[in-house]
Structures are given as structure tokens and as C-alpha cells.
Short mmCIF file of C-alpha atoms and ligand atoms in Angstrom, two decimals:
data_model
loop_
_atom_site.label_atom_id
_atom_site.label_comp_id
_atom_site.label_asym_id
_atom_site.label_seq_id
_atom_site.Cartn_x
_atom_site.Cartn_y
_atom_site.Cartn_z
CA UNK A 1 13.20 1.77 12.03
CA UNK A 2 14.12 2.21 15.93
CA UNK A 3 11.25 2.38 18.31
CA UNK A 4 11.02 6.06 18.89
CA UNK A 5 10.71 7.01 22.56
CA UNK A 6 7.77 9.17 24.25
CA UNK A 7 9.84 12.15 24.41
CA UNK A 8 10.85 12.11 20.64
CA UNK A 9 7.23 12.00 19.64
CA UNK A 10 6.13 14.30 22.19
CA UNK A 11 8.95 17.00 21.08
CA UNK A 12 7.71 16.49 17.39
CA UNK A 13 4.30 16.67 18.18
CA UNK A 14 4.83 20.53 20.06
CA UNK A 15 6.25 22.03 16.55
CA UNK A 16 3.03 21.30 14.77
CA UNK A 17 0.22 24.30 14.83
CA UNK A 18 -2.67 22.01 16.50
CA UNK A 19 -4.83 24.91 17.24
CA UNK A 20 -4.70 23.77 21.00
CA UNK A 21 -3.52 21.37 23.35
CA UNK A 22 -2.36 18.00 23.24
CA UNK A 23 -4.71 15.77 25.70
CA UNK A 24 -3.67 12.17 24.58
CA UNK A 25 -1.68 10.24 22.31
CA UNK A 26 -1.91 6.46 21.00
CA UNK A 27 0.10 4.08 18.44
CA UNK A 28 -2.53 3.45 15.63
CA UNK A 29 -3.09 1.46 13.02
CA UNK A 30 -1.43 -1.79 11.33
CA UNK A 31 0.92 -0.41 8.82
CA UNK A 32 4.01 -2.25 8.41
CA UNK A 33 6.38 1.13 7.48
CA UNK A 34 5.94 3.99 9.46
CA UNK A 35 5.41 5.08 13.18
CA UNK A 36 1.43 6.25 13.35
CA UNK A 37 -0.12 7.72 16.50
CA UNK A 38 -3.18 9.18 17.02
CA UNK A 39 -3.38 12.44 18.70
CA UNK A 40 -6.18 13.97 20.74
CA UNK A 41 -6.21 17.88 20.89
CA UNK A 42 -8.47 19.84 22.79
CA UNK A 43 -8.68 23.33 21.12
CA UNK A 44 -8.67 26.79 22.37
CA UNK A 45 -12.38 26.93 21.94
CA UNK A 46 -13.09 24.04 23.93
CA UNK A 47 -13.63 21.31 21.19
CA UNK A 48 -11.98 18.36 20.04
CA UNK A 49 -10.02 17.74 17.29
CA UNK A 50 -7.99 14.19 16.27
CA UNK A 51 -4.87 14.19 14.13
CA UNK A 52 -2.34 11.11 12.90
CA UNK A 53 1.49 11.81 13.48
CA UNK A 54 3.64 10.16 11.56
CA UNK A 55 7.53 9.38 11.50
CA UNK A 56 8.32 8.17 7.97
CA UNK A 57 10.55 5.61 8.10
CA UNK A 58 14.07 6.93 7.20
CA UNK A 59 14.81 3.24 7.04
CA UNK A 60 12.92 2.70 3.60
CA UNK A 61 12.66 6.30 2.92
CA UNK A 62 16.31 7.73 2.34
CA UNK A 63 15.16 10.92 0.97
CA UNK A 64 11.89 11.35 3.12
CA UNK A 65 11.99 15.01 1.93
CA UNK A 66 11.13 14.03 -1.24
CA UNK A 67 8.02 11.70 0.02
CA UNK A 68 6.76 14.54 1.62
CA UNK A 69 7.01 16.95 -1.20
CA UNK A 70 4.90 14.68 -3.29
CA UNK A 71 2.04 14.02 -1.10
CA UNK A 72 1.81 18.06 -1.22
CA UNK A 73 1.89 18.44 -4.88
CA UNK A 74 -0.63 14.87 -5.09
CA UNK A 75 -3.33 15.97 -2.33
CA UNK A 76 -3.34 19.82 -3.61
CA UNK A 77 -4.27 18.29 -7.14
CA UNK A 78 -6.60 16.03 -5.72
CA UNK A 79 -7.64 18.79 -3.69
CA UNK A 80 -9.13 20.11 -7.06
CA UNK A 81 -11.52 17.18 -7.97
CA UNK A 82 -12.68 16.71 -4.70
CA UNK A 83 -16.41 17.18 -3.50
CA UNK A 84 -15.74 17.25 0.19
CA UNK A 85 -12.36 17.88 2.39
CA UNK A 86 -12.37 14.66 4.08
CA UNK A 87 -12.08 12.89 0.57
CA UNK A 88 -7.94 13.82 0.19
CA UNK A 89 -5.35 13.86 3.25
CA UNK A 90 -4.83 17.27 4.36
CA UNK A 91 -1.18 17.64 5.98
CA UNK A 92 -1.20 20.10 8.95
CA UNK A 93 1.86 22.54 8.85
CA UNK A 94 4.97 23.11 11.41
CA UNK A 95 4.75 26.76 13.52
CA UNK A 96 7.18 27.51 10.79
CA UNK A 97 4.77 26.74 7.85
CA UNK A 98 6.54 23.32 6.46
CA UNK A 99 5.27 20.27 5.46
CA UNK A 100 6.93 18.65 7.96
CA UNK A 101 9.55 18.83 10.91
CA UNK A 102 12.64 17.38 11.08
CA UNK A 103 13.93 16.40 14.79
CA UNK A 104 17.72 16.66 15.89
CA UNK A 105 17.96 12.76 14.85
CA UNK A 106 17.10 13.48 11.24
CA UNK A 107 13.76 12.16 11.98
CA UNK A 108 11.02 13.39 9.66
CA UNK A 109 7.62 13.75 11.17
CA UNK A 110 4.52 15.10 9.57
CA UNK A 111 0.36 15.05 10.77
CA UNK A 112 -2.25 14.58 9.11
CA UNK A 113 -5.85 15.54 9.97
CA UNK A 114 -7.57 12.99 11.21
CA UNK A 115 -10.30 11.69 8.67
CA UNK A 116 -13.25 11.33 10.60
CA UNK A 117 -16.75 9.64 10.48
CA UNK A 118 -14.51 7.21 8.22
CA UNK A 119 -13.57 3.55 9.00
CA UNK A 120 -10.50 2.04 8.03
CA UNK A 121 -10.77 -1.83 7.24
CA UNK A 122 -8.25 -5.07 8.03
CA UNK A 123 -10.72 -7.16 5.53
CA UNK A 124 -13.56 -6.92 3.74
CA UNK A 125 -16.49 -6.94 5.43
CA UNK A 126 -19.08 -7.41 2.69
CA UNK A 127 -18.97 -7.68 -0.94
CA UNK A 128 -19.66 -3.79 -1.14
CA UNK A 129 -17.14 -2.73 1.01
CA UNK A 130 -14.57 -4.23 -1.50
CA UNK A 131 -15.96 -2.92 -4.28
CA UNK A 132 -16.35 0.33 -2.66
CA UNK A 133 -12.59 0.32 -1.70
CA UNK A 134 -11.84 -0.96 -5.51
CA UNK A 135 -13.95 2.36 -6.69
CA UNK A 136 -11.67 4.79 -4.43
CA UNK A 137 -8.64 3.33 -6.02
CA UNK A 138 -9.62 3.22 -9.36
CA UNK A 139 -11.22 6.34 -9.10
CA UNK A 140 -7.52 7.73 -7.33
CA UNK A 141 -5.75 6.98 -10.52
CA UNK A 142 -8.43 8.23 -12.86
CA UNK A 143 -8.11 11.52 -11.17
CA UNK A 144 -4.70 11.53 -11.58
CA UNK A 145 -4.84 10.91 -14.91
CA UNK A 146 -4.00 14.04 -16.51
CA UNK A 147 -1.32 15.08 -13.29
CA UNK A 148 2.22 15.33 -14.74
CA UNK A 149 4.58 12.06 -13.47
CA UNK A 150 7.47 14.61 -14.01
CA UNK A 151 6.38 16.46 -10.97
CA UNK A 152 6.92 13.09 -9.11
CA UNK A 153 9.88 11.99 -7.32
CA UNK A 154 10.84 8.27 -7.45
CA UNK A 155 10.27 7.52 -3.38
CA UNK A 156 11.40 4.19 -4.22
CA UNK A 157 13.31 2.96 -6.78
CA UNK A 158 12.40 -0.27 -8.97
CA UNK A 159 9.33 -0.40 -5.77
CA UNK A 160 7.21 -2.97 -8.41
CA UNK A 161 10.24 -3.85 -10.58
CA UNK A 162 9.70 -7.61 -10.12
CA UNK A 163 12.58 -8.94 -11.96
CA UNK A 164 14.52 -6.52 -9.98
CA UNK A 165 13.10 -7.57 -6.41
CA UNK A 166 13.86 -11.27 -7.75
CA UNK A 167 17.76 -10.28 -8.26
CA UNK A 168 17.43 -8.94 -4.78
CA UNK A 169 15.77 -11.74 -3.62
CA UNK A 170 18.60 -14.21 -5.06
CA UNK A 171 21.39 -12.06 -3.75
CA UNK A 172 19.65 -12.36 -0.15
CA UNK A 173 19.88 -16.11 -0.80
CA UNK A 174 22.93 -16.52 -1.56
CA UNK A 175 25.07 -14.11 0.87
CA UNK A 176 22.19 -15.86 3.92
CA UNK A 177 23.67 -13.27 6.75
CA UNK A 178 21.75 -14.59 9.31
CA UNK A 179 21.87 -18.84 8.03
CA UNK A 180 17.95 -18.92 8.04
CA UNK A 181 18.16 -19.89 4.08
CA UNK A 182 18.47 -24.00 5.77
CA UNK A 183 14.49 -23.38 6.96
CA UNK A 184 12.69 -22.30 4.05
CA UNK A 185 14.18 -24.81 1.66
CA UNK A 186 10.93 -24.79 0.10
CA UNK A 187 9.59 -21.58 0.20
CA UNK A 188 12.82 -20.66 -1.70
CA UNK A 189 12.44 -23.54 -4.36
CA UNK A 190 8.67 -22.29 -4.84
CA UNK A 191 9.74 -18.86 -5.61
CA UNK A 192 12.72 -19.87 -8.37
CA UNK A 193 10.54 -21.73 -10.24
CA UNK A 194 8.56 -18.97 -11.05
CA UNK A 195 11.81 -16.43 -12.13
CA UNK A 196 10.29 -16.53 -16.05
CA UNK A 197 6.61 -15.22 -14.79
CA UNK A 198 8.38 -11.66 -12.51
CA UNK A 199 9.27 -9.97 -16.07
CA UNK A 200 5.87 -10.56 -17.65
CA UNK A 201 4.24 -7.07 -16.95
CA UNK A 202 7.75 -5.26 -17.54
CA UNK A 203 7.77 -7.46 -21.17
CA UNK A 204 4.41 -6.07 -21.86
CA UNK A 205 5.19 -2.62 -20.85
CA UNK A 206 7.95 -2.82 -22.90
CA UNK A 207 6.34 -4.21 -25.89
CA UNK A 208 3.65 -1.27 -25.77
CA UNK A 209 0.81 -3.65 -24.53
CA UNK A 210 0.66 -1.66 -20.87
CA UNK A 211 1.07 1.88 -19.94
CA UNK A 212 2.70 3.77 -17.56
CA UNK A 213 0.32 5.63 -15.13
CA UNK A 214 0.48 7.43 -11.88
CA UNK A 215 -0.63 5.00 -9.28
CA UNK A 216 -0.78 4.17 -6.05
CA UNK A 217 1.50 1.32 -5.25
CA UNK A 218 0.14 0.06 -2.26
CA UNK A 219 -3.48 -0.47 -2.29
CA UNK A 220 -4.66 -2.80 0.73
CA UNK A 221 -7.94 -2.42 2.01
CA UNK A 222 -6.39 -0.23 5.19
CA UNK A 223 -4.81 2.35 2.78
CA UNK A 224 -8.43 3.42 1.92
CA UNK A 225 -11.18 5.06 4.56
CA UNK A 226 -14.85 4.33 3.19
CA UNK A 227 -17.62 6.60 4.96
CA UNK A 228 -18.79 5.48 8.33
CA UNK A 229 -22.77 6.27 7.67
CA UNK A 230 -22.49 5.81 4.22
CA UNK A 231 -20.11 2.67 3.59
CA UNK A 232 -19.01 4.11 0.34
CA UNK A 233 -15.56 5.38 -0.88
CA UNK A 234 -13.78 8.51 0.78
CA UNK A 235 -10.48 9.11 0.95
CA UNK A 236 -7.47 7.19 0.11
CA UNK A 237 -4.50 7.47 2.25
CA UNK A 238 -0.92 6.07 2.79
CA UNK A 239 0.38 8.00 -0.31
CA UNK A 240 4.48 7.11 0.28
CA UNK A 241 4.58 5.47 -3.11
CA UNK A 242 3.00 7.36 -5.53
CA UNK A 243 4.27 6.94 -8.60
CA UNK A 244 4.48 6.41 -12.16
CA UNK A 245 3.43 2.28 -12.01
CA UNK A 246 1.00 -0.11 -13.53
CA UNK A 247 -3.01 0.19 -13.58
CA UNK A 248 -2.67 -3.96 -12.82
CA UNK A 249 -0.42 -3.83 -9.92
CA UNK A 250 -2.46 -1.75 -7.99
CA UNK A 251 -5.50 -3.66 -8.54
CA UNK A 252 -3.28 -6.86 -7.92
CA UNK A 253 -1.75 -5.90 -4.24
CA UNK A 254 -5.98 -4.96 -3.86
CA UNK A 255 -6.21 -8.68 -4.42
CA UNK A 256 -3.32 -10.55 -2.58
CA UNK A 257 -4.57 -9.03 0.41
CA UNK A 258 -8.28 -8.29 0.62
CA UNK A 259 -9.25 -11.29 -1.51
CA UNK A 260 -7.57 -13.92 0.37
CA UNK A 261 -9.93 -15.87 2.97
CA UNK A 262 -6.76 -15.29 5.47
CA UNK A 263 -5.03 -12.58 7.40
CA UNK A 264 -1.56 -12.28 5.42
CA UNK A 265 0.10 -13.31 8.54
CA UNK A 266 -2.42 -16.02 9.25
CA UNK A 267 -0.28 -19.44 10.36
CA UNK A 268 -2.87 -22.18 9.13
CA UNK A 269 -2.22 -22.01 5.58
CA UNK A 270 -5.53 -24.48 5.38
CA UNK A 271 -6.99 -21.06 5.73
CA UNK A 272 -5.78 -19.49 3.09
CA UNK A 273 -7.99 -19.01 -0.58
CA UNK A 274 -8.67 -16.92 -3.23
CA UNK A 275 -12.12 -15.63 -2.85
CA UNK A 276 -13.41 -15.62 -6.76
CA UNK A 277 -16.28 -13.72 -5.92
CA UNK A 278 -14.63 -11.04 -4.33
CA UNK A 279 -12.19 -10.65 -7.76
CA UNK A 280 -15.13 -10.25 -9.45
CA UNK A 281 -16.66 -7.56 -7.17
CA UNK A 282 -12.96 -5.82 -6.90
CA UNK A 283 -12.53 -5.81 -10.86
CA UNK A 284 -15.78 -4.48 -11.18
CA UNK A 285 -15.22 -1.65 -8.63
CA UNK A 286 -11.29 -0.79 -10.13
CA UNK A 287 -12.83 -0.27 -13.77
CA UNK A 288 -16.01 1.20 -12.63
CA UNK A 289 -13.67 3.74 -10.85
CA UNK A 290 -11.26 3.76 -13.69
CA UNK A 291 -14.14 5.34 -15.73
CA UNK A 292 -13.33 3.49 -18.60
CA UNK A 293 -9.65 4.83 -18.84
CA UNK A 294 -8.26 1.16 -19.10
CA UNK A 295 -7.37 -0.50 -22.31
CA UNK A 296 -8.52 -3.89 -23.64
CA UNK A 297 -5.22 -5.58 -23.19
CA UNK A 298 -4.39 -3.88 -19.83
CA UNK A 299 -7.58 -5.20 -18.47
CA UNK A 300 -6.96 -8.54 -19.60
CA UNK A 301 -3.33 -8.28 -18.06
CA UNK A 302 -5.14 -7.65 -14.46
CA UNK A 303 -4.54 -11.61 -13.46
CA UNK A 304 -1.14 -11.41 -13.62
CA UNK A 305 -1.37 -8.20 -11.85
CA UNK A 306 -2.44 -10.04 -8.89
CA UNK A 307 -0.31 -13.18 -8.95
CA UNK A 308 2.82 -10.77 -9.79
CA UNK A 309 1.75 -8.59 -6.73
CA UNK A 310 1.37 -11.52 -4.29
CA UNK A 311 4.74 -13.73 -5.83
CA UNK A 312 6.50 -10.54 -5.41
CA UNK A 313 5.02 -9.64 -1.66
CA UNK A 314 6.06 -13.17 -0.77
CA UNK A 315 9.61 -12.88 -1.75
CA UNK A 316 10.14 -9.59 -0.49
CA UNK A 317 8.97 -10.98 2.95
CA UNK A 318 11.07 -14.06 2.39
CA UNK A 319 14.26 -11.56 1.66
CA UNK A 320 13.50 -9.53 4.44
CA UNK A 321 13.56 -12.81 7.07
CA UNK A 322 16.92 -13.85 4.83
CA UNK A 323 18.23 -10.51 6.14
CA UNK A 324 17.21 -10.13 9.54
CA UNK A 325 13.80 -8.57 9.51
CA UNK A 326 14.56 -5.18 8.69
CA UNK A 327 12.72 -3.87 6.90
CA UNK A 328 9.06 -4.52 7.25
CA UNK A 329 7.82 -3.98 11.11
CA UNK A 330 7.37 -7.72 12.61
CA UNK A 331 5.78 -8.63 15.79
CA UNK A 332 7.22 -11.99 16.73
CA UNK A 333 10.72 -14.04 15.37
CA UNK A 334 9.57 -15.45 11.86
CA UNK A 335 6.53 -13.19 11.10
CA UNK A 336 8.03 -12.88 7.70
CA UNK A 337 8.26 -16.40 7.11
CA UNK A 338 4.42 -16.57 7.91
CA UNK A 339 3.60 -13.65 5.79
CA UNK A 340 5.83 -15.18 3.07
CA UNK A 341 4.18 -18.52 3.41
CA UNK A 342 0.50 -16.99 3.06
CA UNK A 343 1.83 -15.53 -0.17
CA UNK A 344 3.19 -18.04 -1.93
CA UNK A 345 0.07 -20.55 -1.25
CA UNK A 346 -2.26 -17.87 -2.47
CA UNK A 347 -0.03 -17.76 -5.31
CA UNK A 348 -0.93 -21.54 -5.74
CA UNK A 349 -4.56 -20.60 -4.94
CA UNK A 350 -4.36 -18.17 -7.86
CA UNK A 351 -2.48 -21.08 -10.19
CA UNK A 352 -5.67 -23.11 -9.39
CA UNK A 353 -8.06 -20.43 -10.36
CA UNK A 354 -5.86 -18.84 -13.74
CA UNK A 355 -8.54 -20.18 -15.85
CA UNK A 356 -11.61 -18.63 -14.17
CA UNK A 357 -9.48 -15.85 -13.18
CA UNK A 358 -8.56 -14.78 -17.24
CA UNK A 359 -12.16 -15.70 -18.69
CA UNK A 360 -13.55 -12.82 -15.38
CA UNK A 361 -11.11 -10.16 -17.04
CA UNK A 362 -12.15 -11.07 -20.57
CA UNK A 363 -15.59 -11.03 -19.43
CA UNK A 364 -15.14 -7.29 -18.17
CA UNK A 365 -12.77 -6.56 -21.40
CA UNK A 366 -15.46 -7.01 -23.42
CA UNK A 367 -18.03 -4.84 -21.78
CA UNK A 368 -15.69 -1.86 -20.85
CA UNK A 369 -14.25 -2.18 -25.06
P1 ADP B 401 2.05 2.72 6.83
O1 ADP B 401 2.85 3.20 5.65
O2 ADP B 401 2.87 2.35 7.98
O3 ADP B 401 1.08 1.67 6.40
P2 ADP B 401 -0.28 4.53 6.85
O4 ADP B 401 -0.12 5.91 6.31
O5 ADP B 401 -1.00 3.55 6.02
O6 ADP B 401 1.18 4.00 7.30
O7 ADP B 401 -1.02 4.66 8.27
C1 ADP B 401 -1.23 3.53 9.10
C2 ADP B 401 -2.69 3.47 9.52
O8 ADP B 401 -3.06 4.69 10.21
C3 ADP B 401 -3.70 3.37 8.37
O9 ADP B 401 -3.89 2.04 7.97
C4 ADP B 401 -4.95 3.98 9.00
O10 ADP B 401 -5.60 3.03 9.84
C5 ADP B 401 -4.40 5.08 9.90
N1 ADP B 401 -4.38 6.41 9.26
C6 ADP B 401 -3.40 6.95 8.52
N2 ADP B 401 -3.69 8.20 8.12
C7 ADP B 401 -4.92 8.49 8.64
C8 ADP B 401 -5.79 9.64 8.63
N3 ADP B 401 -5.44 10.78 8.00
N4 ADP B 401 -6.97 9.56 9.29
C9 ADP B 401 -7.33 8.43 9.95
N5 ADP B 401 -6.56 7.32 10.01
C10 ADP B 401 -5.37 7.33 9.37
C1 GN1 B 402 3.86 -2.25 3.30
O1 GN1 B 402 3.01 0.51 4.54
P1 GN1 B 402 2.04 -0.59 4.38
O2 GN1 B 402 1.89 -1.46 5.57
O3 GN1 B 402 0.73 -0.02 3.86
C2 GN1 B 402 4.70 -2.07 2.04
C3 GN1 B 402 3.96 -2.64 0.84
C4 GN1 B 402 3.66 -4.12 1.08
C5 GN1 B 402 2.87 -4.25 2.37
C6 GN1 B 402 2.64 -5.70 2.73
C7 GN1 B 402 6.44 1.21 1.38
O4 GN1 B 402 2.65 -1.50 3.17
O5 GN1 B 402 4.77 -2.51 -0.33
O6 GN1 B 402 2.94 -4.66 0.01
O7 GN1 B 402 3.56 -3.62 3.48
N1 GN1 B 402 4.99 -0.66 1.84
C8 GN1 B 402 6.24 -0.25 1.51
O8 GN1 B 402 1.62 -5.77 3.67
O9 GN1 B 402 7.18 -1.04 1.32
MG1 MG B 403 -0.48 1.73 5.11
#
């Protein structure tokens, strides 16, 4: 997505009913999608109030109308379950009572409130934070448990279709628009040799060994705001891709990125592990928030739910640098290459670990049966 200027956010920001004046604005956050600012209002009555604007990326999001629609019908269901406001995203409306507004350029903007009191984490910083982020999003897809999918529209077609991302992935290989394939001989090599595993969940989907559930698709650690006093779960945010998916892909993108020792764009690959211990404390926290809604088999399918997540992360970043960055945000020339490159050696990491990582799920199988 372009780089929007001062004066489109500023123009977006005066059709939304703040309640009083805008005092300051700021880019926030590290998402890789969408344009997030924080905004600072000073209200009528004198006292402060923070919001999040956000342009959804039209770029990824062709029918952003549709994203937003969702997120209403998701967060007024949620709204139903939940023991305090700040625990589900509360969009703010236009002067003219939408969801969001849509600028001259197409551009779709909406605001959130701001959740407040409430950190938002790169990593881990304890063993209780993870779990306590594992226990939001386990606890997210229990409570959507009995919410129709039909009322859902697909934001993103195929989004954790892995086979699917691996035919894309091939075709970005082969048509090499921007002749980078000649530098990440390897990279490419590592990820062919694994074509067989990307159809493994689909297989057991479609043998009637996992169900389809409405999840969250995109669980990192800074999708999820855990109470500042507290330290426990609150509110999970960065709702874009909810839809129908897979109980052990969202517990698997948990793991590619909070359970790696490394930043996913960190450059010393030395760096990079799987941390066992947090797996444990993350598949601990997912079923404990789960509430016992996950089956036998779909537990012991969570493994593969994290080395499909992080095989396909790494070739969608390795696409994307095929095609000229453009779709995730980057900061420097080849920050997909590095992001790819963390990905596929955790991949490895995990390849190490399979044993220890299947007897932890059968471990947990057993005591949730
Ligand atoms: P992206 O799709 O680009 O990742 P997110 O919706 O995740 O966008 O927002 C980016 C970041 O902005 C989050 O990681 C979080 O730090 C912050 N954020 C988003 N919504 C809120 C909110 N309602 N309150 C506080 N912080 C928020
Ligand atoms: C994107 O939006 P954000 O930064 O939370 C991406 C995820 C990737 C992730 C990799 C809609 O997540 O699928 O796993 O980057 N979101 C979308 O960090 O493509
Ligand atoms: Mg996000």
C-alpha cells in the first residue's frame, strides 16, 4: 500500500465522531498490513481520550467493505460473552453512523477505541505472558464457537490454503519478475523439498480427522493486549482474517513467532530456536482456553500446525521478495529474504524437535480426552 500523506489521514480522521478535538497523531505499532496511528483527542469536557486509525490495506484487502462488515458482526457477538468493554474492539462510527469512511481515493479508514491499561507485546516476556496470550486465543475461538461461519465473508481467499500458497509460491519462481530467484538458490531448494508436508492439514480435514472452525488466522503475540496491572488476557485484536480455518493453525502462527528465541526478521540465524518450553506453556494456555472444545486427533495434529504455519510464512515472504516486496510492509531492500530465512531455519529447528514436539501434544491429548 502507498504511504498515505498527512493530509489524507488528517481528512479521514475529521469524519469520525471523536467526541472532541484532535491534539496529536502518531504511526503505531509493528503490523506488517495496514496503516495504524494513534490518535490523541482532547474532549469537550476537558479529558483525554486515545483512539487507533486505521487504513486497511486495499492492497491485500480488495473488498475492504466486507472486512469491515465482519469485525461488526464478530465484536457485537463477542460483545455478548464479554465481562468488561475493553475485552472486544469497539469500532467508533463516521458523523454519518458507518463503520467506516471511505476517502475520495477509495481508501477505507476505520478507528478503533483505544484499549487502554493494556500492553501489546513484540515477544514474550515470561512464561505467563505466553500462556496468557495462548488463553485469549483459545478462549477467542471457544467463544466463537457456536457463531454462524455463514455470516462470514471470505476476507481472503485460500489465506491458510498451504498447497495453494505453494502453487503461488512456484509460479513466483518461475515467472522471477524482478531476477532475485539467482540469490536464494537455497532458500528455494529448502522449501520444494517439503511440497508433500503443505497438504497434510487439508488431507486431514478432508479425511474428517480436523474440523472447520471460526478462527483467527493471525495470532502473533502483538494481535493480543494482556492487562497492564494484571498481566492476564484481555482483548484480542487485528481481526482482518477471521474466518472459517483450523484450531492448529492458529495455535501454529502463535508458535512460529512467539516461540522462536529470534525476532522474525532477526539476521543471525545462530539466533534463531525453538523454545520447547514455551510450546509447552502455549499448548497448555490454547487448550486451557479452548475449554476442552478440541478433539483428540486435532490436538495431536497441533505440531504440524506450527511447522505448516512457519514453512508457509517463509514462502510467502520468499514469494513476496520474488515479486518485488509488495505485499507485506518492509523496512530495508531484502527484509523478506531475512524474514524468509528465520522461517525456514525454525522450520529446521522444529524438524530437530518433531519427536519431543508430538510426545508434548500426546501428553496434553491424553489429559484433555
Ligand atoms: P496489522 O494488520 O497491520 O498488523 P493491527 O490491527 O494488528 O494491524 O494493528 C497494529 C498494531 O496497532 C497492533 O499490533 C497494536 O500494537 C496496535 N493496536 C491495534 N488496535 C489497537 C487498539 N484498539 N488499541 C490499542 N492498540 C491497538
Ligand atoms: C501479517 O498484519 P500482521 O502484521 O498482524 C500477515 C500474516 C503473517 C504476518 C507475518 C493479513 O500479519 O498472515 O503471518 O504478517 N497478515 C496478513 O508476520 O497477510
Ligand atoms: Mg497485526
Amino acid at each position: 500500500m502507498r504511504k498515505l500523506t498527512m493530509e489524507q489521514i488528517r481528512n479521514a480522521i475529521d469524519h469520525f465522531e471523536l467526541g472532541g478535538e484532535v491534539t496529536g497523531m502518531i504511526p503505531h505499532g509493528n503490523g506488517h498490513i495496514n496503516a495504524t496511528n494513534k490518535v490523541m483527542v482532547t474532549r469537550w469536557d476537558g479529558s483525554e481520550a486515545l483512539y487507533i486509525l486505521q487504513a486497511v490495506n486495499g492492497d491485500v484487502f480488495p473488498r475492504p467493505l466486507e472486512v469491515i462488515e465482519n469485525i461488526r458482526r464478530v465484536t457485537d457477538f463477542l460483545r455478548t460473552k464479554a465481562k468488561e468493554p475493553r475485552e472486544v474492539l469497539k469500532l467508533v462510527p463516521t458523523l454519518d453512523r458507518k463503520d467506516c469512511y471511505i476517502d475520495d481515493n477509495g481508501i477505507c479508514f476505520r478507528v478503533y477505541c483505544f484499549v487502554t491499561g493494556a500492553v501489546c507485546l513484540e515477544r514474550p516476556e515470561s512464561m505467563s505472558d505466553f500462556y496468557q496470550a495462548a488463553y485469549a486465543f483459545g478462549k477467542f475461538q471457544r467463544d466463537l464457537s457456536n457463531f454462524s461461519a455463514e455470516q462470514l465473508h471470505e476476507t481472503l481467499a485460500d489465506f491458510h490454503n498451504t498447497p495453494k500458497r505453494f502453487r503461488d509460491f512456484s509460479k513466483a519462481v518461475d515467472e522471477d519478475v524482478c531476477g532475485r530467484a539467482e540469490t536464494c538458490p537455497q532458500e528455494i531448494a529448502f522449501v520444494q523439498a517439503r511440497e508433500a508436508f503443505c497438504s497434510v492439514l487439508m488431507d486431514a480435514h478432508a479425511e474428517g480427522r480436523l474440523p472447520l472452525r471460526v478462527t483467527h488466522n493471525d495470532t502473533k503475540i502483538n494481535n493480543v493486549m494482556l492487562d497492564a496491572a494484571t498481566r492476564t488476557a484481555l482483548c484480542v485484536i487485528d481481526l482482518d482474517t477471521v474466518m472459517p480455518g483450523f484450531s492448529v493453525t492458529d495455535f501454529g502462527d502463535s508458535i512460529r513467532f512467539g516461540a522462536n528465541t529470534a525476532a522474525e526478521d532477526e539476521k543471525d540465524l545462530s539466533k534463531v530456536s525453538l523454545d520447547m518450553d514455551l510450546f509447552e506453556e502455549y499448548l497448555r494456555g490454547y487448550l486451557d482456553g479452548c475449554g476442552g472444545k478440541l478433539g483428540e486427533e486435532e490436538i495431536m495434529l497441533l505440531p504440524e500446525g506450527a511447522k505448516m504455519m512457519t514453512l508457509e510464512c517463509g514462502m510467502r515472504f520468499l514469494a513476496d521478495y520474488l515479486q518485488g516486496d509488495v505485499y507485506f510492509h518492509t523496512d530495508y531492500a531484502d527484509h523478506n529474504l531475512v524474514r524468509c530465512r528465520t522461517q525456514l531455519r525454525l522450520v529446521e529447528c522444529m524438524e530437530e524437535h518433531w519427536d519431543e514436539m508430538k510426545a508434548c501434544a500426546a501428553k496434553y491429548a491424553k489429559k484433555y480426552r
